[in-house]
Short mmCIF file of C-alpha atoms in Angstrom, two decimals:
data_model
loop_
_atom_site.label_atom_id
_atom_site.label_comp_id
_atom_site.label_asym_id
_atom_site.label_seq_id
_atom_site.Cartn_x
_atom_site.Cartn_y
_atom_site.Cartn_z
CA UNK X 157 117.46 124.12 -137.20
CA UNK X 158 118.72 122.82 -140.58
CA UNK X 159 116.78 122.66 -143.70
CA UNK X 160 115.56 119.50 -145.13
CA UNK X 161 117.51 116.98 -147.65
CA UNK X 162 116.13 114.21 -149.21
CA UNK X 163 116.93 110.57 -150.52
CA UNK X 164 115.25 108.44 -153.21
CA UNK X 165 115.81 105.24 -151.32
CA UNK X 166 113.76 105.98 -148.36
CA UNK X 167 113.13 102.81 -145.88
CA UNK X 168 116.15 100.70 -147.83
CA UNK X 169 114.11 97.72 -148.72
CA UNK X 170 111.10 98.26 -145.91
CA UNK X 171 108.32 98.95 -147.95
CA UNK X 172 106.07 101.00 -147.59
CA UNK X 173 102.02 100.22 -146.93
CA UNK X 174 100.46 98.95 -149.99
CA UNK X 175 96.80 99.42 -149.44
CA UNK X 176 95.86 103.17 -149.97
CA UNK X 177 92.16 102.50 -150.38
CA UNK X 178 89.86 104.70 -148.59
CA UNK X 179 91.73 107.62 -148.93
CA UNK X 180 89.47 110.34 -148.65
CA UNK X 181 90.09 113.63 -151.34
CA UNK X 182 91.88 116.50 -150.29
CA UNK X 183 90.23 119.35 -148.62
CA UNK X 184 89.58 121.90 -151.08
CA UNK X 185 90.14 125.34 -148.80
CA UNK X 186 92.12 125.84 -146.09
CA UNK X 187 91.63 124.40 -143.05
CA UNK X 188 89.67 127.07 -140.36
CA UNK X 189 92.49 125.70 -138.26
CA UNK X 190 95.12 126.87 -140.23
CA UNK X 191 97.35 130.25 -139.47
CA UNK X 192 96.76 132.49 -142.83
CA UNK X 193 100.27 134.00 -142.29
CA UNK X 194 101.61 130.86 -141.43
CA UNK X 195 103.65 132.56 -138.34
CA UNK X 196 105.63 129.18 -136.99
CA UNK X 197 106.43 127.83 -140.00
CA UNK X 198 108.20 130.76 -141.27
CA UNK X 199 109.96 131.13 -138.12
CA UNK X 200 111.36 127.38 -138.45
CA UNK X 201 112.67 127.99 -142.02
CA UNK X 202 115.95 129.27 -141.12
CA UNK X 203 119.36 129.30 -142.14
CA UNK X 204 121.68 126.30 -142.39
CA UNK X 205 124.81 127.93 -140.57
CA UNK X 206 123.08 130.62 -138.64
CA UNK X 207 119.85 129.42 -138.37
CA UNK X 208 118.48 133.22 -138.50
CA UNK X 209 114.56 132.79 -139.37
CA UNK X 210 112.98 133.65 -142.37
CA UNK X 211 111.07 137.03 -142.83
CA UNK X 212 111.68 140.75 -140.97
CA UNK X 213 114.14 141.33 -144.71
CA UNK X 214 115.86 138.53 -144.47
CA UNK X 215 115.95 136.64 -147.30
CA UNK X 216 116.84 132.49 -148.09
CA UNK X 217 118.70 131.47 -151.12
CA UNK X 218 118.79 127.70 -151.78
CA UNK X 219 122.69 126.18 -152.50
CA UNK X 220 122.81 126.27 -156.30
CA UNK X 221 124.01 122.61 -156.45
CA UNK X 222 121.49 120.51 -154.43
CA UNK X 223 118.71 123.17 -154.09
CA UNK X 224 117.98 121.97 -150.85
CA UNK X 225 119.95 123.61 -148.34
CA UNK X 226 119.36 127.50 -147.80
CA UNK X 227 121.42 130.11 -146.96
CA UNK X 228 121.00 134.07 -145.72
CA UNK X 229 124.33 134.78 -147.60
CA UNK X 230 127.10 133.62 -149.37
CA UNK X 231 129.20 134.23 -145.98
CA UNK X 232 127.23 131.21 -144.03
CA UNK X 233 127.30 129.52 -147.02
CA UNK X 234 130.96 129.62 -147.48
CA UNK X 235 130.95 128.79 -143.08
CA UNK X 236 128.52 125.93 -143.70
CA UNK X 237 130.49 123.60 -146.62
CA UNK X 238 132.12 121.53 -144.46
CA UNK X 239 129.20 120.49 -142.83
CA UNK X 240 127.22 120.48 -145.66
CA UNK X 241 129.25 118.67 -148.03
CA UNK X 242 128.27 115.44 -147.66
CA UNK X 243 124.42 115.87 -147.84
CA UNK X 244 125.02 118.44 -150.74
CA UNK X 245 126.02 115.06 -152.99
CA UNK X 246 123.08 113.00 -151.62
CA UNK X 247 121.03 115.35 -152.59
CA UNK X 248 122.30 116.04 -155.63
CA UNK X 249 122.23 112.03 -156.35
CA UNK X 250 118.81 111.82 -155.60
CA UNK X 251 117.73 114.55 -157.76
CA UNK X 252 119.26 113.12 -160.68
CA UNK X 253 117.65 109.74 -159.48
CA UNK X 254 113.76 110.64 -158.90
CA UNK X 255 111.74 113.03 -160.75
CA UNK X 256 112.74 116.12 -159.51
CA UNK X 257 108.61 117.40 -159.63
CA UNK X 258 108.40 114.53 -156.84
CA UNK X 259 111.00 115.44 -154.89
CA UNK X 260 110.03 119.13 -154.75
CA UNK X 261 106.04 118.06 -154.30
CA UNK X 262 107.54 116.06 -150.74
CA UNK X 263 109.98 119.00 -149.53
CA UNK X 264 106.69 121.67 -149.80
CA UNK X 265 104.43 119.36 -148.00
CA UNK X 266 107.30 118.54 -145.35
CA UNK X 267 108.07 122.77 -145.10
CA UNK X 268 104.08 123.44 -144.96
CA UNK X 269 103.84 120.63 -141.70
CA UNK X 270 107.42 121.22 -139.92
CA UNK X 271 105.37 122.62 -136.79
CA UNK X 272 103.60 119.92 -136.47
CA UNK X 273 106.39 117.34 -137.05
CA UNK X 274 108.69 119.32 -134.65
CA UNK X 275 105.84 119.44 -132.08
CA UNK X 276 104.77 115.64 -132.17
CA UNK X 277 108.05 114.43 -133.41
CA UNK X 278 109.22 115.49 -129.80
CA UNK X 279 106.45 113.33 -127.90
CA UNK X 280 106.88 110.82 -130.19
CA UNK X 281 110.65 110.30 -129.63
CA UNK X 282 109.82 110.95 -125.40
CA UNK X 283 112.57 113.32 -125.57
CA UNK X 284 111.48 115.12 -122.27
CA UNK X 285 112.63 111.52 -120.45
CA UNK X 286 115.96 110.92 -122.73
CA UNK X 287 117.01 113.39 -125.13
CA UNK X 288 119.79 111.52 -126.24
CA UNK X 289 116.89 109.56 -127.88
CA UNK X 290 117.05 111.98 -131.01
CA UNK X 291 120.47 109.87 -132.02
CA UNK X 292 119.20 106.74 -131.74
CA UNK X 293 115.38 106.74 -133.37
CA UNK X 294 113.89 108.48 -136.05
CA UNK X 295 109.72 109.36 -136.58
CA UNK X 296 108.89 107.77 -140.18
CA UNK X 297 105.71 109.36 -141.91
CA UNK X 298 104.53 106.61 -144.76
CA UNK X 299 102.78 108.67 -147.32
CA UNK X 300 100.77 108.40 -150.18
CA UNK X 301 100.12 110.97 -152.82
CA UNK X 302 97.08 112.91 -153.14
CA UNK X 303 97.75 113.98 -157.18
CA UNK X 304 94.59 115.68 -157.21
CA UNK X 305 95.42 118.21 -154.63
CA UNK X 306 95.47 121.97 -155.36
CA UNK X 307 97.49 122.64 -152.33
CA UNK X 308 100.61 121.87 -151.11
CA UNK X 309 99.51 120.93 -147.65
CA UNK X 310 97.23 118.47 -148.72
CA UNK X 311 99.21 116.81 -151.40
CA UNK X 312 99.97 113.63 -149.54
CA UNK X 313 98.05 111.29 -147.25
CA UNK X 314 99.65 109.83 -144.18
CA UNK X 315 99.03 106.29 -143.96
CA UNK X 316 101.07 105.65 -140.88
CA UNK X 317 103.68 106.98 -138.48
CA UNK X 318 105.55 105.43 -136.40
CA UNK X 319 108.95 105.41 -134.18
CA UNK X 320 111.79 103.43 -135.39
CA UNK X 321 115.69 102.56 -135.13
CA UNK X 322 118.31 103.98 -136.95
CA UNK X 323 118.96 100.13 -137.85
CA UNK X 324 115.66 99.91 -139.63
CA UNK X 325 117.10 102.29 -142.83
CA UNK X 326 119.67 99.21 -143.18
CA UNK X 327 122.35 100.62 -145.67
CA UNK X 328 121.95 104.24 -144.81
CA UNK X 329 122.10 104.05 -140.64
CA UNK X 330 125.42 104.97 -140.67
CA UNK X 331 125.72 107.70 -142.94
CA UNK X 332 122.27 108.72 -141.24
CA UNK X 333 123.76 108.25 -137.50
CA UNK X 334 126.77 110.01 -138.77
CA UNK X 335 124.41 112.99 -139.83
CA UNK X 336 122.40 112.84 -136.60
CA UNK X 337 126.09 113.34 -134.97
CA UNK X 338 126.88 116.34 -136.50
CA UNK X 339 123.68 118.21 -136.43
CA UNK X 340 123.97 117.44 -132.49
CA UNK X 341 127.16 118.84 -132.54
CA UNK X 342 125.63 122.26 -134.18
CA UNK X 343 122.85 122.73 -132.50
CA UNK X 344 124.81 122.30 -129.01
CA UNK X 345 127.14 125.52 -130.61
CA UNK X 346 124.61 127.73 -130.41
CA UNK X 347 122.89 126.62 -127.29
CA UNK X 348 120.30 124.12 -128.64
CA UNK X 349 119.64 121.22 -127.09
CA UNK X 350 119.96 118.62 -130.12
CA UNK X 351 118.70 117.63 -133.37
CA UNK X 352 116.52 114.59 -134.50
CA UNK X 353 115.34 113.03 -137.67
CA UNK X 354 111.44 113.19 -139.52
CA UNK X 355 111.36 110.82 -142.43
CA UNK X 356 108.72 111.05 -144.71
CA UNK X 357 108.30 108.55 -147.44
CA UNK X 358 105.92 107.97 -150.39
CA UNK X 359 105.65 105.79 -153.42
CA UNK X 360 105.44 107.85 -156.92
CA UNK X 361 106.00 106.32 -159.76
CA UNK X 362 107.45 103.30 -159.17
CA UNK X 363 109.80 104.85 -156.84
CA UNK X 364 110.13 105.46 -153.17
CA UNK X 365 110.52 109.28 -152.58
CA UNK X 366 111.55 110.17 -149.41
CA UNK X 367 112.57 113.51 -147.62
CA UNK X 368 114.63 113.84 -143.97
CA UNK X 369 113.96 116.88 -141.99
CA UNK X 370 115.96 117.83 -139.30
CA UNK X 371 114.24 119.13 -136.31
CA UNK X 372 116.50 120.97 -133.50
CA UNK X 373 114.89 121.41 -130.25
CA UNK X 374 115.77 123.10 -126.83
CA UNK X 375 114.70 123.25 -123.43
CA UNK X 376 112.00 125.23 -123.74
CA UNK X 377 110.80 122.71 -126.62
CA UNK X 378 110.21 120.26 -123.70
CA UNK X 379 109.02 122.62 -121.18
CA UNK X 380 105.82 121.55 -119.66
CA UNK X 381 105.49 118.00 -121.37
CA UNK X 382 105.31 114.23 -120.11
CA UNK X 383 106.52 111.10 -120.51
CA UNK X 384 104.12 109.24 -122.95
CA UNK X 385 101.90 111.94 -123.67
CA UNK X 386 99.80 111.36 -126.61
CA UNK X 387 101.03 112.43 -130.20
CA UNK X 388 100.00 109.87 -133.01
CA UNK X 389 96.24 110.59 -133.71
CA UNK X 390 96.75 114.48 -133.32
CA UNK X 391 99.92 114.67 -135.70
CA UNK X 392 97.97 112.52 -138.50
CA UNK X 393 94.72 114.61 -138.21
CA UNK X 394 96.55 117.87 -138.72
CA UNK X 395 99.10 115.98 -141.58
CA UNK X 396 95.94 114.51 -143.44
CA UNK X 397 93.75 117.66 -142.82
CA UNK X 398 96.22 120.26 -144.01
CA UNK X 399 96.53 121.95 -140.45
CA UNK X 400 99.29 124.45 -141.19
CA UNK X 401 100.49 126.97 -138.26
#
């Protein structure tokens, strides 16, 4: 399951939900919910060529250009450049583009909730009745930020999430369908069923921040789910409550 990179231009002229009145403050503690040792979202932060988990002595180094894709060694690194060429220079535009303390804020909140978005994104996408589904739509997560948050999982607010077209990023489908392609093309490699897209975008300063996480998912990811099964209410209670697992 590839790492996360990240664009400054988000929806492409959508915008985003204006109104963030009523936004209640961030939890102080952590959530009784929450998994103290944070077991599944260590094991999704993996390697970009291997996808080897985090943890057990294995270390993650991010690529020293973006800082956005991570590597267990210089070997998968060197393995993974063809691949990772393209979003290497996106990323590396956007960081130049957005302040970079944004950017990094979005990419901890999207690592401390990648459970949750791999769980729901699933149901959300009703990739149990067409899984070729993941190359065609994409979950968006409309944000807002929470600056008074002391904790990464609480520093944004999710104002709505919803289901929508490739076609609906305008400018960027392409290079975003061409993406989806090639992640498919991975995760099939190594026995995975596919790859889809969470975007999560937030206003900050003017600017519309915005981070795409790849989610891979197999056959045992849909074991035991339904066609429409419920997933909006339960993904934005654990996003806005700082549910981490």
């Amino acid at each position: 399951m590839p790492h996360n990179h990240s664009h400054s231009h988000g929806a492409d002229g959508k915008e985003l939900p204006p109104c963030t009145c009523g936004i209640p403050d961030a939890p102080r503690n952590r959530h009784p919910e929450s998994d103290p040792k944070e077991t599944m979202r260590k094991g999704l932060t993996q390697c970009q060529y291997c996808y080897i988990s985090q943890g057990g002595g294995i270390s993650l180094k991010k690529c020293g250009a973006c800082r956005t894709a991570i590597y267990c060694s210089p070997e998968c690194q060197k393995k993974a450049w063809p691949s990772h060429k393209v979003q290497c220079k996106l990323n590396q535009r956007t960081n130049s583009s957005v302040a970079y303390s944004d950017i990094k804020l979005l990419r901890a909140f999207t690592s401390k909730h990648r459970p949750s978005l791999a769980e729901y994104g699933i149901r959300a996408l009703d990739l149990v009745s067409d899984p070729t589904r993941c190359l065609r739509d994409v979950l968006l997560v409309n944000l807002a930020n929470r600056p008074e948050s002391g904790r990464s999982e609480t520093s944004f607010y999710a104002l709505s999430v919803q289901v929508v077209p490739l076609e609906f990023f305008h400018g960027n489908a392409e290079e975003m369908r061409g993406q989806l392609l090639q992640l498919n093309e991975q995760q099939k490699r190594i026995g995975m069923t596919g790859s889809f897209f969470v975007v999560l975008a937030c206003i900050a300063g003017g600017e519309c921040v915005s981070n795409i996480a790849p989610v891979g998912f197999d056959k045992s990811s849909l074991f035991g789910l339904k066609r429409g099964m419920p997933w909006k209410d339960e993904l934005m209670r654990k996003l806005n409550e700082g549910i981490v697992t």
